[in-house]
């Protein structure tokens, strides 16, 4: 099986707002793409670096048995991550995907793109999730407030997402199935009119989405042993 996966900061500034979060018109109906005219060609994964964030969160679809095992595994992983008490955590997509939110102030100094000394403390709990290739598809979505121009905010969040990816790679994490999104100021969770609101908007969202290896382990009954 050939995997078409990689790391990408995929959207130019002028289309970032619509493309990062907007679902495409064509629904992804299958996790695999095949060439009907060439039956001897192995099925290939969809290239996750070319998908919007919404599309990556929505795939792959799981059947009942796989879904139950993966939900249980994700619940166990949530309990492990909660022990670190460093992030806001939630289960989304019918409890199959973990979303963790880290304040940018815990990773970077103001307007800086170099990870601060304390960033290690906040990123290290996620390293064990990156030990097995394709166990997770990891989305790193870096956000900013609206201080500065759109171009500046996009450049800042792009560089910060890349710095986080480089940290994981440099500490033994497998980043082949990691996708980077520079969200800039386009998805605020609070008002940018206040200092507190701007601080909430400066954040990193990490999505842990079941990958092919996790699904295969669920089929084989191996997730309970992990």
XYZ file of N, CA and C in Angstrom:
678
model
N 0.847 -1.186 0.000
C 0.000 0.000 0.000
C 0.881 1.235 0.000
N 0.629 2.163 -0.869
C 1.415 3.380 -0.965
C 0.685 4.492 -0.239
N 1.353 5.123 0.720
C 0.742 6.200 1.472
C 1.149 7.529 0.867
N 0.190 8.362 0.600
C 0.469 9.685 0.073
C 0.244 10.691 1.187
N 1.202 10.761 2.104
C 1.048 11.587 3.276
C 2.260 12.477 3.438
N 2.120 13.554 4.222
C 3.273 14.382 4.466
C 2.954 15.560 5.331
N 3.899 16.472 5.445
C 3.733 17.680 6.227
C 3.592 18.838 5.274
N 2.599 19.715 5.524
C 2.412 20.828 4.608
C 1.796 22.005 5.325
N 2.191 23.188 4.922
C 1.492 24.416 5.260
C 0.852 24.835 3.962
N -0.429 24.502 3.782
C -0.937 24.280 2.445
C -1.643 25.450 1.786
N -1.918 26.536 2.498
C -2.768 27.540 1.894
C -2.088 28.905 1.816
N -2.072 29.557 0.637
C -1.554 30.912 0.535
C -2.434 31.887 1.294
N -1.888 33.040 1.629
C -2.592 33.988 2.496
C -3.934 34.396 1.938
N -4.028 34.598 0.637
C -5.264 35.152 0.085
C -6.441 34.189 0.133
N -6.183 32.879 0.344
C -7.297 31.935 0.400
C -7.338 31.182 1.716
N -6.505 31.564 2.666
C -6.425 30.804 3.907
C -7.745 30.791 4.649
N -8.429 31.935 4.713
C -9.639 32.026 5.518
C -10.687 31.040 5.072
N -10.902 30.916 3.749
C -11.960 30.028 3.309
C -11.518 28.574 3.232
N -10.241 28.323 2.903
C -9.837 26.960 2.590
C -9.495 26.109 3.795
N -9.014 26.712 4.872
C -8.601 25.910 6.009
C -9.793 25.216 6.646
N -10.909 25.908 6.755
C -12.020 25.395 7.538
C -13.235 24.980 6.708
N -13.304 25.380 5.467
C -14.500 25.144 4.675
C -14.486 23.765 4.046
N -15.586 23.046 4.169
C -15.702 21.751 3.509
C -15.763 21.932 2.001
N -15.125 21.038 1.287
C -15.191 21.083 -0.166
C -16.563 20.622 -0.637
N -16.915 21.009 -1.858
C -18.222 20.641 -2.393
C -18.317 19.141 -2.624
N -17.226 18.527 -3.040
C -17.236 17.099 -3.311
C -16.961 16.318 -2.027
N -17.932 15.533 -1.599
C -17.781 14.761 -0.380
C -16.784 13.634 -0.592
N -15.930 13.421 0.409
C -14.992 12.295 0.353
C -15.745 11.051 0.797
N -15.991 10.155 -0.114
C -16.806 8.988 0.195
C -15.979 7.771 0.562
N -14.702 7.784 0.224
C -13.874 6.610 0.484
C -12.508 7.034 0.985
N -11.965 6.244 1.896
C -10.626 6.505 2.413
C -9.571 6.148 1.372
N -9.921 5.282 0.437
C -8.982 4.882 -0.597
C -9.447 5.389 -1.951
N -8.472 5.720 -2.806
C -8.776 6.059 -4.190
C -8.206 4.962 -5.078
N -8.957 4.558 -6.078
C -8.521 3.479 -6.956
C -8.701 3.886 -8.400
N -7.943 3.259 -9.272
C -8.074 3.463 -10.709
C -8.806 2.252 -11.268
N -10.065 2.457 -11.656
C -10.874 1.331 -12.124
C -10.303 0.696 -13.375
N -9.534 1.448 -14.166
C -8.984 0.914 -15.400
C -7.724 0.082 -15.154
N -7.148 0.218 -13.959
C -5.912 -0.494 -13.645
C -6.112 -1.265 -12.356
N -6.706 -2.430 -12.478
C -7.050 -3.201 -11.297
C -5.842 -3.743 -10.567
N -4.672 -3.759 -11.241
C -3.477 -4.259 -10.583
C -2.741 -3.176 -9.805
N -3.237 -1.939 -9.847
C -2.602 -0.846 -9.124
C -3.152 -0.808 -7.703
N -2.266 -0.860 -6.687
C -2.755 -0.849 -5.304
C -3.547 0.411 -4.996
N -4.536 0.264 -4.101
C -5.284 1.436 -3.652
C -4.348 2.379 -2.905
N -4.614 3.666 -3.010
C -3.779 4.660 -2.365
C -4.621 5.505 -1.418
N -4.001 5.881 -0.305
C -4.668 6.807 0.593
C -4.887 8.143 -0.101
N -5.959 8.796 0.279
C -6.128 10.190 -0.095
C -4.958 10.977 0.487
N -4.464 11.957 -0.246
C -3.370 12.793 0.234
C -3.925 13.790 1.246
N -3.680 13.537 2.535
C -4.287 14.368 3.572
C -3.745 15.787 3.583
N -2.586 16.015 2.975
C -2.041 17.369 2.952
C -2.818 18.286 2.009
N -3.647 17.703 1.144
C -4.419 18.492 0.190
C -5.859 18.725 0.653
N -6.178 18.293 1.870
C -7.545 18.416 2.370
C -7.682 19.592 3.322
N -8.898 20.114 3.421
C -9.183 21.117 4.431
C -9.175 20.459 5.801
N -9.142 21.283 6.825
C -9.186 20.749 8.184
C -10.472 19.967 8.420
N -11.602 20.499 7.991
C -12.873 19.800 8.174
C -12.850 18.428 7.501
N -12.281 18.357 6.322
C -12.217 17.080 5.608
C -11.330 16.090 6.345
N -10.195 16.538 6.832
C -9.313 15.639 7.564
C -9.959 15.132 8.842
N -10.718 15.989 9.510
C -11.389 15.558 10.733
C -12.477 14.536 10.426
N -13.082 14.613 9.245
C -14.239 13.762 8.937
C -13.863 12.372 8.438
N -12.590 12.136 8.082
C -12.192 10.831 7.570
C -11.123 10.233 8.464
N -10.939 8.895 8.391
C -11.768 7.948 7.645
C -13.030 7.581 8.421
N -14.066 7.191 7.690
C -15.276 6.712 8.338
C -15.034 5.314 8.888
N -15.626 5.018 10.037
C -15.383 3.752 10.719
C -16.665 2.955 10.825
N -16.538 1.620 10.731
C -17.729 0.800 10.933
C -17.975 0.625 12.430
N -19.076 -0.038 12.777
C -19.493 -0.117 14.174
C -18.459 -0.721 15.099
N -17.915 -1.876 14.734
C -16.976 -2.571 15.601
C -15.685 -1.784 15.757
N -15.128 -1.292 14.656
C -13.909 -0.499 14.716
C -14.145 0.766 15.533
N -15.273 1.408 15.298
C -15.567 2.664 15.984
C -15.630 2.467 17.497
N -16.263 1.391 17.953
C -16.372 1.148 19.390
C -14.998 0.968 20.022
N -14.142 0.211 19.368
C -12.800 -0.032 19.905
C -11.961 1.250 19.899
N -12.101 2.038 18.847
C -11.332 3.276 18.760
C -11.839 4.303 19.764
N -13.140 4.383 19.962
C -13.668 5.301 20.971
C -13.137 4.946 22.355
N -13.078 3.655 22.645
C -12.554 3.226 23.943
C -11.079 3.596 24.078
N -10.305 3.389 22.992
C -8.886 3.726 23.017
C -8.683 5.231 23.175
N -9.511 6.023 22.497
C -9.393 7.475 22.597
C -9.769 7.961 24.000
N -10.728 7.307 24.617
C -11.097 7.672 25.984
C -9.943 7.389 26.946
N -9.267 6.274 26.737
C -8.106 5.971 27.583
C -7.000 6.999 27.368
N -6.795 7.391 26.124
C -5.758 8.377 25.834
C -6.118 9.741 26.433
N -7.394 10.083 26.416
C -7.835 11.327 27.047
C -7.498 11.323 28.533
N -7.732 10.210 29.199
C -7.432 10.123 30.630
C -5.936 10.301 30.876
N -5.116 9.724 29.988
C -3.666 9.871 30.150
C -3.254 11.327 29.972
N -3.782 11.976 28.930
C -3.418 13.365 28.670
C -3.928 14.296 29.768
N -5.078 13.973 30.359
C -5.618 14.826 31.421
C -4.691 14.865 32.636
N -3.953 13.800 32.847
C -3.065 13.757 34.004
C -1.995 14.830 33.927
N -1.649 15.249 32.709
C -0.651 16.305 32.554
C -1.210 17.661 32.977
N -2.517 17.847 32.899
C -3.198 19.077 33.319
C -2.610 20.318 32.636
N -2.315 20.159 31.370
C -1.659 21.235 30.653
C -2.501 21.803 29.519
N -3.565 21.134 29.128
C -4.322 21.550 27.951
C -5.818 21.431 28.189
N -6.561 22.099 27.314
C -8.001 21.861 27.246
C -8.225 20.707 26.285
N -8.958 19.697 26.730
C -9.146 18.491 25.935
C -10.622 18.230 25.724
N -10.956 17.714 24.534
C -12.326 17.270 24.270
C -12.306 16.186 23.211
N -13.341 15.343 23.243
C -13.544 14.324 22.218
C -14.592 14.836 21.247
N -14.292 14.799 19.957
C -15.207 15.271 18.938
C -15.438 14.151 17.912
N -16.236 14.428 16.898
C -16.579 13.466 15.856
C -17.039 12.144 16.468
N -18.092 12.241 17.253
C -18.687 11.047 17.861
C -17.668 10.311 18.728
N -16.841 11.067 19.444
C -15.863 10.539 20.409
C -14.723 9.762 19.750
N -14.469 10.006 18.476
C -13.406 9.287 17.769
C -12.135 10.110 17.588
N -12.224 11.428 17.786
C -11.095 12.329 17.553
C -10.835 13.145 18.815
N -9.567 13.227 19.203
C -9.170 14.051 20.345
C -8.749 15.431 19.846
N -9.259 16.460 20.493
C -8.834 17.830 20.219
C -8.236 18.415 21.488
N -6.986 18.847 21.398
C -6.302 19.478 22.523
C -5.965 20.914 22.147
N -6.165 21.843 23.072
C -5.878 23.245 22.822
C -4.838 23.738 23.817
N -3.747 24.300 23.299
C -2.667 24.842 24.113
C -2.598 26.346 23.894
N -2.479 27.100 24.965
C -2.307 28.545 24.838
C -0.958 28.840 24.197
N -0.947 29.769 23.250
C 0.302 30.126 22.589
C 1.323 30.673 23.585
N 0.850 31.283 24.662
C 1.763 31.844 25.664
C 2.544 30.760 26.395
N 2.050 29.532 26.347
C 2.778 28.413 26.951
C 3.830 27.832 26.013
N 3.845 28.313 24.779
C 4.778 27.796 23.782
C 5.748 28.850 23.269
N 5.292 30.093 23.172
C 6.093 31.148 22.538
C 6.047 32.429 23.368
N 7.113 33.194 23.298
C 7.093 34.552 23.804
C 6.303 35.422 22.825
N 5.810 36.592 23.256
C 4.995 37.432 22.366
C 5.700 37.721 21.037
N 4.992 37.495 19.942
C 5.456 37.771 18.577
C 6.688 36.972 18.169
N 7.014 35.934 18.942
C 8.199 35.126 18.627
C 7.775 33.841 17.925
N 8.682 33.290 17.153
C 8.412 32.033 16.457
C 9.358 30.925 16.910
N 10.151 31.202 17.925
C 11.038 30.195 18.515
C 10.391 29.695 19.794
N 10.301 28.383 19.947
C 9.657 27.827 21.133
C 10.390 28.263 22.401
N 9.622 28.603 23.415
C 10.196 29.034 24.680
C 10.711 27.837 25.465
N 11.423 28.112 26.542
C 12.004 27.041 27.344
C 10.938 26.142 27.964
N 9.785 26.704 28.285
C 8.756 25.893 28.944
C 7.889 25.115 27.963
N 8.063 25.337 26.653
C 7.234 24.637 25.668
C 7.382 23.130 25.774
N 8.579 22.671 26.113
C 8.844 21.239 26.254
C 7.845 20.580 27.195
N 7.531 21.264 28.289
C 6.612 20.722 29.286
C 5.222 20.481 28.708
N 4.810 21.340 27.772
C 3.456 21.266 27.228
C 3.361 20.340 26.014
N 4.445 20.167 25.289
C 4.416 19.319 24.096
C 4.778 17.864 24.385
N 5.597 17.638 25.389
C 6.103 16.291 25.645
C 5.002 15.251 25.883
N 3.880 15.591 26.548
C 2.840 14.577 26.744
C 2.295 13.972 25.443
N 2.466 14.670 24.306
C 1.942 14.180 23.038
C 2.935 13.292 22.280
N 4.165 13.216 22.751
C 5.177 12.455 22.017
C 4.817 10.986 21.869
N 4.254 10.391 22.916
C 3.925 8.967 22.836
C 2.871 8.690 21.778
N 2.092 9.702 21.402
C 1.091 9.529 20.350
C 1.715 9.487 18.962
N 2.986 9.849 18.873
C 3.664 9.914 17.579
C 4.723 8.831 17.422
N 4.753 7.848 18.305
C 5.775 6.810 18.235
C 5.493 5.799 17.125
N 4.217 5.514 16.879
C 3.843 4.509 15.881
C 3.437 5.222 14.596
N 4.138 4.988 13.488
C 3.777 5.651 12.228
C 2.332 5.373 11.826
N 1.608 6.412 11.441
C 0.227 6.329 10.946
C -0.751 5.820 12.005
N -0.352 5.868 13.279
C -1.321 5.567 14.337
C -2.331 6.701 14.436
N -1.825 7.907 14.357
C -2.681 9.090 14.306
C -2.359 9.916 13.071
N -3.368 10.576 12.527
C -3.170 11.717 11.651
C -3.276 12.936 12.559
N -2.232 13.736 12.604
C -2.143 14.844 13.551
C -2.273 16.161 12.797
N -3.264 16.953 13.164
C -3.447 18.272 12.586
C -2.954 19.312 13.592
N -2.008 20.132 13.193
C -1.555 21.255 14.011
C -2.146 22.529 13.425
N -3.022 23.181 14.175
C -3.701 24.385 13.685
C -3.324 25.540 14.607
N -2.509 26.452 14.084
C -2.022 27.570 14.893
C -2.863 28.805 14.626
N -3.314 29.453 15.703
C -4.178 30.625 15.621
C -3.487 31.845 16.220
N -3.941 33.022 15.809
C -3.462 34.285 16.372
C -4.657 35.169 16.709
N -4.381 36.296 17.371
C -5.412 37.324 17.474
C -5.370 38.155 16.187
N -6.086 39.273 16.166
C -6.125 40.062 14.920
C -5.210 41.282 14.970
N -4.247 41.270 15.909
C -3.285 42.367 15.979
C -2.294 42.254 14.827
N -2.199 43.288 14.027
C -1.325 43.245 12.859
C -2.114 42.904 11.608
N -1.445 42.958 10.473
C -2.094 42.676 9.197
C -2.392 41.187 9.060
N -3.300 40.842 8.141
C -3.601 39.437 7.896
C -2.357 38.685 7.451
N -1.557 39.310 6.603
C -0.340 38.660 6.122
C 0.608 38.373 7.273
N 0.759 39.342 8.178
C 1.642 39.136 9.331
C 1.145 37.991 10.201
N -0.166 37.976 10.482
C -0.727 36.932 11.343
C -0.571 35.552 10.715
N -0.769 35.461 9.401
C -0.607 34.179 8.725
C 0.844 33.730 8.727
N 1.767 34.658 8.495
C 3.192 34.316 8.546
C 3.585 33.855 9.940
N 3.072 34.541 10.960
C 3.382 34.187 12.341
C 2.881 32.788 12.673
N 1.625 32.505 12.335
C 1.067 31.193 12.682
C 1.693 30.082 11.844
N 2.096 30.396 10.623
C 2.782 29.403 9.793
C 4.125 29.015 10.423
N 4.897 30.015 10.821
C 6.207 29.755 11.410
C 6.080 29.039 12.754
N 5.073 29.400 13.516
C 4.887 28.749 14.822
C 4.473 27.291 14.665
N 3.581 27.006 13.733
C 3.183 25.612 13.500
C 4.382 24.783 13.066
N 5.223 25.349 12.205
C 6.413 24.637 11.753
C 7.385 24.399 12.905
N 7.496 25.357 13.814
C 8.370 25.185 14.970
C 7.901 24.028 15.845
N 6.590 23.892 16.017
C 6.051 22.786 16.810
C 6.311 21.454 16.103
N 6.073 21.431 14.805
C 6.350 20.215 14.044
C 7.825 19.825 14.169
N 8.708 20.780 14.063
C 10.139 20.501 14.161
C 10.512 19.982 15.545
N 9.844 20.496 16.578
C 10.113 20.000 17.931
C 9.751 18.525 18.034
N 8.573 18.163 17.538
C 8.169 16.752 17.595
C 9.154 15.881 16.823
N 9.521 16.312 15.624
C 10.456 15.528 14.814
C 11.805 15.396 15.507
N 12.256 16.464 16.152
C 13.551 16.455 16.806
C 13.588 15.675 18.095
N 12.418 15.322 18.620
C 12.354 14.552 19.863
C 11.828 13.139 19.639
N 11.984 12.652 18.424
C 11.662 11.258 18.142
C 10.250 10.985 17.708
N 9.445 12.017 17.487
C 8.076 11.800 17.033
C 8.031 11.583 15.529
N 7.130 10.708 15.073
C 6.942 10.484 13.643
C 5.968 11.529 13.119
N 6.419 12.344 12.184
C 5.592 13.445 11.679
C 5.150 13.232 10.235
N 5.265 12.005 9.720
C 4.869 11.736 8.338
C 3.378 11.983 8.113
N 2.576 11.778 9.136
C 1.124 11.939 9.007
C 0.651 13.179 9.754
N 1.454 14.224 9.700
C 1.134 15.481 10.360
C 0.900 16.555 9.297
N -0.152 17.332 9.481
C -0.471 18.419 8.555
C -0.537 19.713 9.344
N 0.067 20.753 8.795
C 0.105 22.057 9.443
C -0.866 23.014 8.767
N -1.585 23.788 9.582
C -2.478 24.824 9.071
C -2.160 26.145 9.769
N -1.900 27.188 8.997
C -1.769 28.524 9.565
C -3.134 29.187 9.503
N -3.789 29.307 10.658
C -5.152 29.829 10.690
C -5.193 31.340 10.849
N -4.074 31.942 11.259
C -4.084 33.381 11.453
C -5.187 33.810 12.410
N -5.874 34.916 12.114
C -6.912 35.432 13.003
C -8.322 34.995 12.621
N -8.452 34.019 11.727
C -9.744 33.774 11.085
C -10.720 32.903 11.871
N -10.311 32.343 12.999
C -11.227 31.509 13.783
C -11.147 31.874 15.258
N -11.523 33.092 15.614
C -11.440 33.493 17.033
C -12.453 32.737 17.883
N -12.078 32.498 19.138
C -13.000 31.875 20.088
C -13.478 32.887 21.116
N -12.945 34.094 21.041
C -13.327 35.164 21.959
C -13.166 36.494 21.241
N -13.628 37.560 21.875
C -13.532 38.889 21.280
C -12.087 39.382 21.305
N -11.648 39.943 20.186
C -10.318 40.540 20.133
C -10.296 41.959 20.710
N -11.415 42.398 21.248
C -11.495 43.747 21.802
C -10.895 43.831 23.200
N -10.660 42.694 23.831
C -10.109 42.690 25.184
C -8.796 41.917 25.214
N -7.970 42.210 26.197
C -6.697 41.516 26.359
C -6.931 40.034 26.638
N -7.940 39.744 27.457
C -8.242 38.356 27.787
C -8.714 37.587 26.549
N -9.543 38.238 25.738
C -10.028 37.586 24.528
C -8.916 37.316 23.546
N -8.023 38.288 23.373
C -6.899 38.078 22.455
C -6.014 36.933 22.926
N -5.830 36.813 24.236
C -5.016 35.720 24.768
C -5.649 34.366 24.468
N -6.987 34.297 24.551
C -7.672 33.039 24.231
C -7.535 32.690 22.749
N -7.530 33.679 21.904
C -7.446 33.437 20.460
C -6.058 32.977 20.023
N -5.030 33.342 20.762
C -3.672 32.900 20.434
C -3.480 31.502 20.995
N -3.587 30.500 20.121
C -3.630 29.123 20.611
C -3.180 28.153 19.532
N -2.846 26.942 19.979
C -2.568 25.826 19.071
C -3.591 24.739 19.322
N -4.300 24.326 18.274
C -5.209 23.179 18.350
C -4.497 21.972 17.760
N -4.480 20.880 18.520
C -3.904 19.615 18.060
C -5.033 18.604 17.947
N -5.225 18.067 16.748
C -6.250 17.046 16.513
C -5.561 15.697 16.328
N -5.985 14.709 17.098
C -5.475 13.341 16.991
C -6.573 12.488 16.356
N -6.408 12.214 15.064
C -7.414 11.523 14.256
C -6.955 10.094 13.996
N -7.820 9.096 14.151
C -7.388 7.713 13.918
C -6.754 7.530 12.549
N -5.565 6.942 12.524
C -4.867 6.639 11.283
C -5.038 5.188 10.898
N -4.423 4.812 9.783
C -4.587 3.457 9.271
C -4.066 2.410 10.251
N -2.970 2.713 10.958
C -2.420 1.748 11.905
C -3.370 1.528 13.072
N -3.957 2.577 13.586
C -4.920 2.418 14.675
C -6.126 1.599 14.218
N -6.599 1.879 13.013
C -7.752 1.132 12.497
C -7.401 -0.342 12.328
N -6.205 -0.611 11.815
C -5.764 -1.995 11.651
C -5.654 -2.689 13.005
N -5.138 -2.008 13.999
C -5.047 -2.591 15.340
C -6.423 -2.853 15.922
N -7.381 -1.971 15.627
C -8.752 -2.194 16.095
C -9.334 -3.451 15.457
N -9.086 -3.643 14.147
C -9.585 -4.835 13.461
C -8.989 -6.115 14.040
N -7.730 -6.029 14.435
C -7.021 -7.208 14.954
C -7.206 -7.416 16.456
N -7.954 -6.536 17.085
C -8.173 -6.648 18.534
C -6.952 -6.315 19.344
N -6.065 -5.429 18.822
C -4.812 -5.122 19.492
C -4.849 -3.807 20.268
N -5.903 -3.027 20.102
C -5.935 -1.731 20.801
C -6.049 -1.912 22.306
N -6.742 -2.952 22.745
C -6.917 -3.165 24.183
C -5.588 -3.486 24.861
N -4.616 -3.953 24.075
C -3.326 -4.360 24.637
C -2.327 -3.218 24.675
N -2.679 -2.107 24.051
C -1.720 -1.006 23.981
C -1.707 -0.204 25.273
